[in-house]
PDB file of C-alpha atoms and ligand atoms in Angstrom:
ATOM      1  CA  MET A   1      99.309  94.378  87.042  1.00 61.00           C
ATOM      2  CA  SER A   2      96.031  94.102  88.368  1.00 91.00           C
ATOM      3  CA  LEU A   3      94.989  95.161  91.918  1.00 98.00           C
ATOM      4  CA  ILE A   4      93.230  93.047  94.346  1.00 98.00           C
ATOM      5  CA  LEU A   5      91.322  94.619  97.285  1.00 98.00           C
ATOM      6  CA  TRP A   6      90.297  92.580 100.233  1.00 98.00           C
ATOM      7  CA  SER A   7      87.407  94.398 101.711  1.00 98.00           C
ATOM      8  CA  HIS A   8      83.593  94.395 102.409  1.00 98.00           C
ATOM      9  CA  PRO A   9      81.644  96.939 100.528  1.00 98.00           C
ATOM     10  CA  TYR A  10      79.830  98.213 103.805  1.00 98.00           C
ATOM     11  CA  ALA A  11      83.191  98.658 105.801  1.00 98.00           C
ATOM     12  CA  ALA A  12      84.089 102.243 106.283  1.00 98.00           C
ATOM     13  CA  TYR A  13      87.823 101.791 105.870  1.00 98.00           C
ATOM     14  CA  GLY A  14      87.224  99.491 102.966  1.00 98.00           C
ATOM     15  CA  GLN A  15      85.134 102.314 101.229  1.00 99.00           C
ATOM     16  CA  LYS A  16      88.009 104.730 102.015  1.00 99.00           C
ATOM     17  CA  ALA A  17      90.162 102.627  99.757  1.00 99.00           C
ATOM     18  CA  SER A  18      87.558 101.928  97.055  1.00 98.00           C
ATOM     19  CA  VAL A  19      86.713 105.757  96.900  1.00 99.00           C
ATOM     20  CA  ALA A  20      90.442 106.267  96.192  1.00 99.00           C
ATOM     21  CA  LEU A  21      90.464 103.581  93.486  1.00 98.00           C
ATOM     22  CA  TYR A  22      87.323 105.048  91.793  1.00 98.00           C
ATOM     23  CA  GLU A  23      88.730 108.583  92.087  1.00 98.00           C
ATOM     24  CA  LEU A  24      91.960 107.552  90.325  1.00 98.00           C
ATOM     25  CA  GLY A  25      90.167 105.233  87.703  1.00 98.00           C
ATOM     26  CA  LEU A  26      92.217 102.213  88.762  1.00 98.00           C
ATOM     27  CA  PRO A  27      90.440  98.905  88.088  1.00 98.00           C
ATOM     28  CA  PHE A  28      90.493  96.250  90.887  1.00 98.00           C
ATOM     29  CA  GLU A  29      89.191  92.918  91.706  1.00 98.00           C
ATOM     30  CA  LEU A  30      87.149  92.819  95.029  1.00 98.00           C
ATOM     31  CA  LYS A  31      87.866  89.874  97.355  1.00 98.00           C
ATOM     32  CA  LEU A  32      85.039  89.771  99.710  1.00 98.00           C
ATOM     33  CA  VAL A  33      85.900  89.497 103.428  1.00 98.00           C
ATOM     34  CA  ASP A  34      83.078  87.215 104.415  1.00 98.00           C
ATOM     35  CA  ALA A  35      82.932  86.000 108.000  1.00 96.00           C
ATOM     36  CA  GLY A  36      80.804  82.944 106.936  1.00 97.00           C
ATOM     37  CA  ASP A  37      83.488  81.729 104.476  1.00 98.00           C
ATOM     38  CA  ALA A  38      86.153  79.878 106.545  1.00 98.00           C
ATOM     39  CA  ALA A  39      88.578  79.210 103.647  1.00 98.00           C
ATOM     40  CA  GLY A  40      88.190  82.878 102.557  1.00 98.00           C
ATOM     41  CA  MET A  41      88.833  84.126 106.144  1.00 98.00           C
ATOM     42  CA  ALA A  42      91.919  81.971 106.401  1.00 98.00           C
ATOM     43  CA  ALA A  43      93.210  83.488 103.178  1.00 98.00           C
ATOM     44  CA  PHE A  44      92.245  86.896 104.318  1.00 98.00           C
ATOM     45  CA  ARG A  45      94.075  86.535 107.659  1.00 98.00           C
ATOM     46  CA  ALA A  46      97.147  85.435 105.968  1.00 98.00           C
ATOM     47  CA  VAL A  47      97.471  88.850 104.343  1.00 98.00           C
ATOM     48  CA  SER A  48      96.056  90.921 107.194  1.00 98.00           C
ATOM     49  CA  PRO A  49      98.160  90.735 110.334  1.00 94.00           C
ATOM     50  CA  PHE A  50      95.542  92.259 112.532  1.00 97.00           C
ATOM     51  CA  GLY A  51      92.536  90.912 110.628  1.00 98.00           C
ATOM     52  CA  LYS A  52      91.580  94.372 109.458  1.00 98.00           C
ATOM     53  CA  MET A  53      90.418  95.512 105.982  1.00 98.00           C
ATOM     54  CA  PRO A  54      91.271  96.932 103.475  1.00 98.00           C
ATOM     55  CA  VAL A  55      94.281  95.011 102.295  1.00 98.00           C
ATOM     56  CA  LEU A  56      95.565  95.811  98.759  1.00 98.00           C
ATOM     57  CA  ILE A  57      97.527  93.323  96.817  1.00 98.00           C
ATOM     58  CA  ASP A  58      99.524  94.942  94.106  1.00 98.00           C
ATOM     59  CA  GLY A  59     101.729  92.223  92.341  1.00 97.00           C
ATOM     60  CA  ASP A  60     103.886  90.719  95.043  1.00 97.00           C
ATOM     61  CA  ARG A  61     103.251  93.539  97.402  1.00 98.00           C
ATOM     62  CA  THR A  62     100.705  93.494 100.269  1.00 98.00           C
ATOM     63  CA  ILE A  63      99.619  96.674 101.470  1.00 98.00           C
ATOM     64  CA  VAL A  64      97.731  97.178 104.778  1.00 98.00           C
ATOM     65  CA  GLU A  65      96.452 100.254 106.538  1.00 98.00           C
ATOM     66  CA  SER A  66      93.977 102.347 104.557  1.00 98.00           C
ATOM     67  CA  SER A  67      95.988 105.515 104.582  1.00 98.00           C
ATOM     68  CA  ILE A  68      98.869 103.596 103.349  1.00 98.00           C
ATOM     69  CA  VAL A  69      96.768 101.959 100.719  1.00 99.00           C
ATOM     70  CA  VAL A  70      95.666 105.320  99.399  1.00 99.00           C
ATOM     71  CA  GLU A  71      99.175 106.696  99.387  1.00 98.00           C
ATOM     72  CA  HIS A  72     100.332 103.641  97.389  1.00 98.00           C
ATOM     73  CA  LEU A  73      97.458 104.169  94.875  1.00 98.00           C
ATOM     74  CA  ASP A  74      98.258 107.787  94.439  1.00 98.00           C
ATOM     75  CA  ARG A  75     101.853 106.888  93.531  1.00 98.00           C
ATOM     76  CA  LEU A  76     100.517 104.102  91.123  1.00 98.00           C
ATOM     77  CA  ALA A  77      98.388 106.827  89.436  1.00 98.00           C
ATOM     78  CA  GLY A  78     101.306 109.051  88.913  1.00 98.00           C
ATOM     79  CA  ARG A  79     101.413 110.995  92.207  1.00 98.00           C
ATOM     80  CA  GLY A  80      99.849 114.477  93.170  1.00 98.00           C
ATOM     81  CA  ARG A  81      96.147 113.705  93.137  1.00 98.00           C
ATOM     82  CA  LEU A  82      95.037 112.290  96.469  1.00 98.00           C
ATOM     83  CA  ILE A  83      98.386 113.366  98.137  1.00 98.00           C
ATOM     84  CA  PRO A  84      99.008 116.923  96.663  1.00 98.00           C
ATOM     85  CA  HIS A  85     102.481 117.677  95.303  1.00 98.00           C
ATOM     86  CA  ASP A  86     102.678 120.891  97.370  1.00 98.00           C
ATOM     87  CA  PRO A  87     104.306 119.602 100.740  1.00 98.00           C
ATOM     88  CA  ASP A  88     102.162 121.846 102.921  1.00 98.00           C
ATOM     89  CA  ALA A  89      98.991 120.797 101.185  1.00 98.00           C
ATOM     90  CA  ALA A  90     100.127 117.197 101.492  1.00 98.00           C
ATOM     91  CA  LEU A  91     100.623 117.692 105.290  1.00 98.00           C
ATOM     92  CA  GLU A  92      97.297 119.130 105.591  1.00 98.00           C
ATOM     93  CA  ALA A  93      95.633 116.122 103.731  1.00 99.00           C
ATOM     94  CA  ARG A  94      97.497 113.766 106.052  1.00 99.00           C
ATOM     95  CA  LEU A  95      96.512 115.706 109.067  1.00 99.00           C
ATOM     96  CA  ILE A  96      92.710 115.665 108.242  1.00 99.00           C
ATOM     97  CA  ASP A  97      93.100 111.986 107.578  1.00 99.00           C
ATOM     98  CA  ARG A  98      94.696 111.299 110.852  1.00 98.00           C
ATOM     99  CA  ILE A  99      92.255 113.477 112.756  1.00 99.00           C
ATOM    100  CA  VAL A 100      89.111 111.949 111.166  1.00 99.00           C
ATOM    101  CA  ASP A 101      90.625 108.371 111.395  1.00 98.00           C
ATOM    102  CA  THR A 102      91.793 108.654 115.066  1.00 98.00           C
ATOM    103  CA  TYR A 103      89.060 110.950 116.615  1.00 98.00           C
ATOM    104  CA  ALA A 104      86.042 110.145 114.511  1.00 98.00           C
ATOM    105  CA  GLY A 105      86.766 106.552 113.214  1.00 98.00           C
ATOM    106  CA  GLY A 106      88.470 105.500 116.600  1.00 98.00           C
ATOM    107  CA  PRO A 107      85.477 106.222 118.733  1.00 98.00           C
ATOM    108  CA  MET A 108      83.010 104.877 116.189  1.00 98.00           C
ATOM    109  CA  ASN A 109      84.988 101.606 115.903  1.00 98.00           C
ATOM    110  CA  ARG A 110      84.751 101.317 119.721  1.00 98.00           C
ATOM    111  CA  ILE A 111      81.055 102.365 120.209  1.00 98.00           C
ATOM    112  CA  ILE A 112      79.625 100.023 117.540  1.00 97.00           C
ATOM    113  CA  PRO A 113      81.167  96.758 118.697  1.00 97.00           C
ATOM    114  CA  ARG A 114      79.937  97.487 122.169  1.00 97.00           C
ATOM    115  CA  LYS A 115      76.467  97.503 120.877  1.00 96.00           C
ATOM    116  CA  PHE A 116      76.805  93.852 119.929  1.00 96.00           C
ATOM    117  CA  ARG A 117      78.024  92.832 123.396  1.00 97.00           C
ATOM    118  CA  PRO A 118      76.002  90.254 125.396  1.00 97.00           C
ATOM    119  CA  ALA A 119      73.576  91.829 127.978  1.00 97.00           C
ATOM    120  CA  GLY A 120      75.335  92.683 131.105  1.00 97.00           C
ATOM    121  CA  ASN A 121      78.570  93.817 129.364  1.00 97.00           C
ATOM    122  CA  GLU A 122      77.494  97.402 128.577  1.00 95.00           C
ATOM    123  CA  ASP A 123      80.021 100.166 129.023  1.00 97.00           C
ATOM    124  CA  PRO A 124      78.157 103.463 129.450  1.00 97.00           C
ATOM    125  CA  TYR A 125      81.116 105.135 130.826  1.00 98.00           C
ATOM    126  CA  GLY A 126      83.276 104.078 127.712  1.00 98.00           C
ATOM    127  CA  ASP A 127      80.361 105.120 125.449  1.00 98.00           C
ATOM    128  CA  ALA A 128      80.160 108.636 126.946  1.00 98.00           C
ATOM    129  CA  GLN A 129      83.812 109.088 126.739  1.00 98.00           C
ATOM    130  CA  ASP A 130      83.913 108.075 123.035  1.00 98.00           C
ATOM    131  CA  ALA A 131      80.827 110.269 122.237  1.00 98.00           C
ATOM    132  CA  ASN A 132      82.743 113.215 123.859  1.00 98.00           C
ATOM    133  CA  ILE A 133      85.859 112.458 121.547  1.00 98.00           C
ATOM    134  CA  LEU A 134      83.585 112.493 118.455  1.00 98.00           C
ATOM    135  CA  ALA A 135      81.939 115.769 119.523  1.00 98.00           C
ATOM    136  CA  VAL A 136      85.448 117.288 119.898  1.00 98.00           C
ATOM    137  CA  ALA A 137      86.393 116.033 116.527  1.00 98.00           C
ATOM    138  CA  TRP A 138      83.249 117.547 115.004  1.00 98.00           C
ATOM    139  CA  ASP A 139      84.173 120.930 116.687  1.00 98.00           C
ATOM    140  CA  TRP A 140      87.722 120.836 115.445  1.00 99.00           C
ATOM    141  CA  LEU A 141      86.722 120.054 111.944  1.00 99.00           C
ATOM    142  CA  GLU A 142      84.062 122.720 111.826  1.00 98.00           C
ATOM    143  CA  ASP A 143      86.855 125.263 113.052  1.00 98.00           C
ATOM    144  CA  ARG A 144      89.383 124.015 110.396  1.00 98.00           C
ATOM    145  CA  LEU A 145      86.836 124.358 107.716  1.00 98.00           C
ATOM    146  CA  GLY A 146      86.412 127.943 108.591  1.00 98.00           C
ATOM    147  CA  ASP A 147      88.771 129.182 106.043  1.00 98.00           C
ATOM    148  CA  GLY A 148      86.198 128.310 103.334  1.00 98.00           C
ATOM    149  CA  ARG A 149      87.805 125.355 101.743  1.00 98.00           C
ATOM    150  CA  THR A 150      85.616 123.270  99.458  1.00 98.00           C
ATOM    151  CA  TRP A 151      87.264 119.869 100.431  1.00 99.00           C
ATOM    152  CA  GLY A 152      88.802 118.458 103.613  1.00 98.00           C
ATOM    153  CA  ALA A 153      92.235 119.879 102.840  1.00 98.00           C
ATOM    154  CA  GLY A 154      91.720 122.501 100.424  1.00 98.00           C
ATOM    155  CA  GLU A 155      90.385 123.003  96.878  1.00 98.00           C
ATOM    156  CA  THR A 156      91.012 119.407  95.545  1.00 98.00           C
ATOM    157  CA  PHE A 157      89.522 115.972  96.648  1.00 99.00           C
ATOM    158  CA  THR A 158      92.504 114.391  98.571  1.00 99.00           C
ATOM    159  CA  LEU A 159      93.197 111.538 101.068  1.00 99.00           C
ATOM    160  CA  ALA A 160      91.288 113.554 103.625  1.00 99.00           C
ATOM    161  CA  ASP A 161      88.090 113.303 101.711  1.00 99.00           C
ATOM    162  CA  CYS A 162      88.611 109.455 100.999  1.00 99.00           C
ATOM    163  CA  CYS A 163      88.862 109.025 104.698  1.00 99.00           C
ATOM    164  CA  ALA A 164      86.110 111.437 105.781  1.00 99.00           C
ATOM    165  CA  ALA A 165      83.381 110.319 103.251  1.00 99.00           C
ATOM    166  CA  PRO A 166      82.606 106.861 104.899  1.00 98.00           C
ATOM    167  CA  ILE A 167      83.642 107.809 108.371  1.00 98.00           C
ATOM    168  CA  LEU A 168      81.518 110.915 108.601  1.00 98.00           C
ATOM    169  CA  THR A 169      78.641 109.119 107.040  1.00 98.00           C
ATOM    170  CA  TYR A 170      78.562 106.420 109.758  1.00 98.00           C
ATOM    171  CA  ALA A 171      79.706 108.364 112.738  1.00 98.00           C
ATOM    172  CA  ARG A 172      77.179 111.139 112.457  1.00 98.00           C
ATOM    173  CA  ARG A 173      74.529 108.398 113.149  1.00 98.00           C
ATOM    174  CA  LEU A 174      76.159 108.030 116.656  1.00 98.00           C
ATOM    175  CA  ILE A 175      76.801 111.714 117.334  1.00 97.00           C
ATOM    176  CA  PRO A 176      74.926 114.151 114.862  1.00 98.00           C
ATOM    177  CA  PHE A 177      76.618 116.953 113.364  1.00 98.00           C
ATOM    178  CA  GLY A 178      74.343 119.388 115.277  1.00 97.00           C
ATOM    179  CA  ASP A 179      74.826 123.090 114.685  1.00 97.00           C
ATOM    180  CA  ARG A 180      78.102 122.836 112.636  1.00 98.00           C
ATOM    181  CA  PRO A 181      77.094 124.160 109.153  1.00 98.00           C
ATOM    182  CA  ARG A 182      80.430 123.886 107.690  1.00 98.00           C
ATOM    183  CA  LEU A 183      80.781 120.166 108.592  1.00 98.00           C
ATOM    184  CA  LYS A 184      77.378 119.427 107.279  1.00 98.00           C
ATOM    185  CA  ALA A 185      78.155 121.261 103.997  1.00 98.00           C
ATOM    186  CA  TRP A 186      81.347 119.404 103.371  1.00 98.00           C
ATOM    187  CA  HIS A 187      79.588 116.088 104.186  1.00 98.00           C
ATOM    188  CA  GLY A 188      76.954 117.118 101.676  1.00 98.00           C
ATOM    189  CA  ARG A 189      79.663 117.616  98.968  1.00 98.00           C
ATOM    190  CA  LEU A 190      81.296 114.263 100.009  1.00 99.00           C
ATOM    191  CA  MET A 191      77.735 112.505  99.516  1.00 98.00           C
ATOM    192  CA  ALA A 192      77.547 113.940  96.152  1.00 98.00           C
ATOM    193  CA  ARG A 193      81.064 113.096  94.864  1.00 99.00           C
ATOM    194  CA  PRO A 194      80.734 110.247  92.163  1.00 98.00           C
ATOM    195  CA  SER A 195      83.433 107.993  93.622  1.00 99.00           C
ATOM    196  CA  PHE A 196      81.695 107.902  96.903  1.00 99.00           C
ATOM    197  CA  ARG A 197      78.305 107.346  95.388  1.00 98.00           C
ATOM    198  CA  ARG A 198      79.683 104.473  93.682  1.00 98.00           C
ATOM    199  CA  ALA A 199      81.090 103.002  97.050  1.00 98.00           C
ATOM    200  CA  LEU A 200      77.699 103.488  98.561  1.00 98.00           C
ATOM    201  CA  GLU A 201      76.022 101.619  95.501  1.00 98.00           C
ATOM    202  CA  ASP A 202      78.402  98.674  96.085  1.00 98.00           C
ATOM    203  CA  ALA A 203      77.369  98.700  99.796  1.00 98.00           C
ATOM    204  CA  ALA A 204      73.607  99.008  99.155  1.00 98.00           C
ATOM    205  CA  PRO A 205      72.905  95.311  98.344  1.00 98.00           C
ATOM    206  CA  PHE A 206      74.083  94.466 102.024  1.00 97.00           C
ATOM    207  CA  GLY A 207      71.296  96.652 103.582  1.00 97.00           C
ATOM    208  CA  ASP A 208      71.612  98.936 106.469  1.00 96.00           C
ATOM    209  CA  LEU A 209      73.915  96.994 109.049  1.00 95.00           C
ATOM    210  CA  MET A 210      74.589  99.979 111.313  1.00 94.00           C
ATOM    211  CA  PRO A 211      73.306  99.500 114.800  1.00 93.00           C
ATOM    212  CA  ALA A 212      72.146 103.125 115.099  1.00 95.00           C
ATOM    213  CA  PRO A 213      69.032 105.207 113.971  1.00 92.00           C
ATOM    214  CA  PRO A 214      69.042 106.923 110.627  1.00 91.00           C
ATOM    215  CA  PRO A 215      70.772 110.243 110.453  1.00 91.00           C
ATOM    216  CA  VAL A 216      68.889 113.124 111.935  1.00 87.00           C
ATOM    217  CA  ASP A 217      70.782 115.928 110.379  1.00 82.00           C
TER     218      ASP A 217
HETATM  219  N1  GSH B   1      93.661 101.263 110.979  1.00 57.90           N
HETATM  220  C1  GSH B   1      92.848 100.417 109.970  1.00 57.90           C
HETATM  221  C2  GSH B   1      91.640 100.275 110.461  1.00 57.90           C
HETATM  222  C3  GSH B   1      90.750  99.321 109.687  1.00 57.90           C
HETATM  223  C4  GSH B   1      89.432  98.803 110.183  1.00 57.90           C
HETATM  224  O1  GSH B   1      89.104  99.136 111.425  1.00 57.90           O
HETATM  225  N2  GSH B   1      88.694  97.984 109.468  1.00 57.90           N
HETATM  226  C5  GSH B   1      87.543  97.349 109.947  1.00 57.90           C
HETATM  227  C6  GSH B   1      86.363  97.584 108.954  1.00 57.90           C
HETATM  228  S1  GSH B   1      85.840  99.167 108.761  1.00 57.90           S
HETATM  229  C7  GSH B   1      87.690  95.983 110.143  1.00 57.90           C
HETATM  230  O2  GSH B   1      88.381  95.328 109.362  1.00 57.90           O
HETATM  231  N3  GSH B   1      86.996  95.289 111.084  1.00 57.90           N
HETATM  232  C8  GSH B   1      87.070  93.911 111.295  1.00 57.90           C
HETATM  233  C9  GSH B   1      87.427  93.568 112.633  1.00 57.90           C
HETATM  234  O3  GSH B   1      87.880  94.292 113.381  1.00 57.90           O
HETATM  235  O4  GSH B   1      87.383  92.343 112.911  1.00 57.90           O
HETATM  236  C10 GSH B   1      92.972 101.029 108.558  1.00 57.90           C
HETATM  237  O5  GSH B   1      92.984 102.312 108.570  1.00 57.90           O
HETATM  238  O6  GSH B   1      93.021 100.173 107.612  1.00 57.90           O
END
């Protein structure tokens, strides 16, 4: 049964799904979420209750929410790779996924749209609050990586890394990693991972759409 992924190659949460697909070697067909294509957008909205990507179509199943998409893909690929078999390791992978999604992806997805608001609608207080949440997330991750783990949740590449690769890459352009060497080193490993490199290559033709300066660290 062929898999269909509704996504945009530049979208962080879409990349989370495509990294998982590439990791697991699962072929898929991309359906581009293109705001300029009215018919395409109507078809996308029909499968995406909140208008969010990614959406995975697997036969007669429609799967929304990137973490659930990754869980589903891991199951399709025989289980135990992106969600470890060991229950404690699985909990750690899900924990890092939740922390990165909620406290790095969350503020990122609030700060970026505010940058496109019409003049006079700025929200410096909200921006500062969200910048602070991101900084706390960086501190928390730096501390969590203190046990010397190679990847986000241990010694194997998991859901945690599928989530972190794109979100860290974009969010550090809003709040740099600063003096957090373990976070920087983990991100360096994510950048070198072939599955994420492939996702970045998919995004490259769309240029740099991020309304923030290039990374400084
Ligand atoms: N909780 C969702 C978040 C997905 C999300 O925020 N996707 C963004 C792209 S990175 C999106 O669809 N944005 C389009 C919009 O909000 O209109 C998930 O994990 O799948």
